């Protein structure tokens, strides 16, 4: 019987998650919204409607496969993205040229009411709903950060209690009924349209009716005909006209978004279904009574599809997430540990990191703990989420990390003479193109040849050479420029991966073309090995790699390699010896850097790394572990040519670290949209994810 039940359950799951979608089941939370959804369904039968009591019930229904989509505010997007629901935003609302896919959270008051933002204590407040962005998370988070609301944390009392002590009375739909936060509400104080003061229009109506003295809403809420009677409260305690929201707001936050299960086919089907709707205005609620913002915000101008793999964290951005966590006083995982969590990519790096961690154990426990991920981008996500703290990355990855709000903290130094100094020139290296001597390959006849790259998005192996090629040919697609390649991190089924070697397994090699040391042709030494073993005609690497892997140096595969058998090529020149890299290179580029979150930069990460290199660096006091050597591969965690790590001056941004020349090269390269990783696309999707 149990077996039959299990089979039946598995069958249900398979039906829910495997069957291609043939309709979109929209989740609604009020009678008015249900009416609008039925109207949509009549015009576009691909849509059907699922009515639930509240947003949480809708989130649960979508997770269970009983519904497919709902449009949510940022606070609810955060909830939907939590591990127990695991939903993701797939489509954003766009409110036009005034704000694009963002909006401004503002505090609206009646004109001549005579108080500022710093005099809100004891006033009557109107909120869109508990846990919503403009109506709760942003204003309450701002009041907490400014020290106006006193709250010692969830251990002592819920934040709602602190808010009810701050305002004399409120309407906060979704708060506990019978309490002060529901005192001003007109209906049942539920987070649905059955409460007349719910949502933006409701919170504004609460103010307009004279029930409340301040309404926390979005910048487009006040009707044009009413704007002259209202003003905005600014954080500097001044007031401004309603249309001055760009200079007078509490925060700029990501737009409402459609969320669904993590299913690319379903996401695409929802997008195409919404785009095919004709004869029905998705962005109007006029025909459904007094309720506004049904299914979508009425101020929406159009919908915008989000980049693939955008999760709730990437969509909302680190700043917004930190506000939500501050309201919940959430402890992030491992917050009690003083160790630095290093992120390793792939099996070989993880093994080295584990050895490092064991050797770092002192009287206070380990100084280093290890997190791992299959790719650099996944590691960067872990650092952003505070699941990891730091890792060393190539310049191209410093660029992506910077776009996602991370900062460089320390830089690898390859000149031992510079290690005892501070404030000297930052370490750098030359990006070069290497060929076999006598092969006849030149920069002028590169098209149609086979290429070896360190990895997609990396500096010497991709960004610099592809930037040069794009500038000369206007061709973004390296799969059509080269006949075949090994570019780890590309689509395994593409020509860019056809020359890769994988881990060496005969069949079913999942490591082939992976952007980690599990792929034999990954990284500098791997790209050179690809050339040496005849898999490519040109290798794009760093200038020191040939001498490090020839003439008796390097691992077993390099034992017969002679540096004199290789040459460099560059634009406008004939091939030259590999020693002539100063006269024939593609660019001088910044060294690899350790990236971390801004709050950690000049704190624990630098302190711990300085301590660790004193023990395990090139002239370290403890010979049991070598930080800058790789026993089971090349350039694991750090480049093997690293002599020391140097602190980067406090306040240095990623673009200052990379320099103007590199930033210009990246700007040219980013004209090729396929050169931008999904992570970078997600991090740069809205301007409001960057700091205000």
XYZ file of C-alpha atoms in Angstrom, residues 41 81 121 243 261 277-278 282 362 386 391 434 471 564 571 577 579 597 612 659:
20
model
C -9.945 34.496 -19.025
C 11.916 33.359 -2.355
C 6.122 60.098 16.695
C 6.209 65.483 -8.074
C 8.024 28.233 -9.667
C -3.444 39.197 -24.614
C -5.591 41.351 -26.933
C -4.179 44.246 -17.894
C 44.110 27.963 16.554
C 26.364 36.168 3.504
C 37.268 34.573 -2.716
C 50.359 32.163 -27.763
C 36.476 46.037 -32.175
C 61.367 28.081 -27.597
C 47.732 42.986 -33.905
C 59.444 34.967 -28.965
C 59.976 36.546 -23.881
C 31.035 42.570 0.896
C 47.189 33.490 7.283
C 41.285 51.266 -14.186
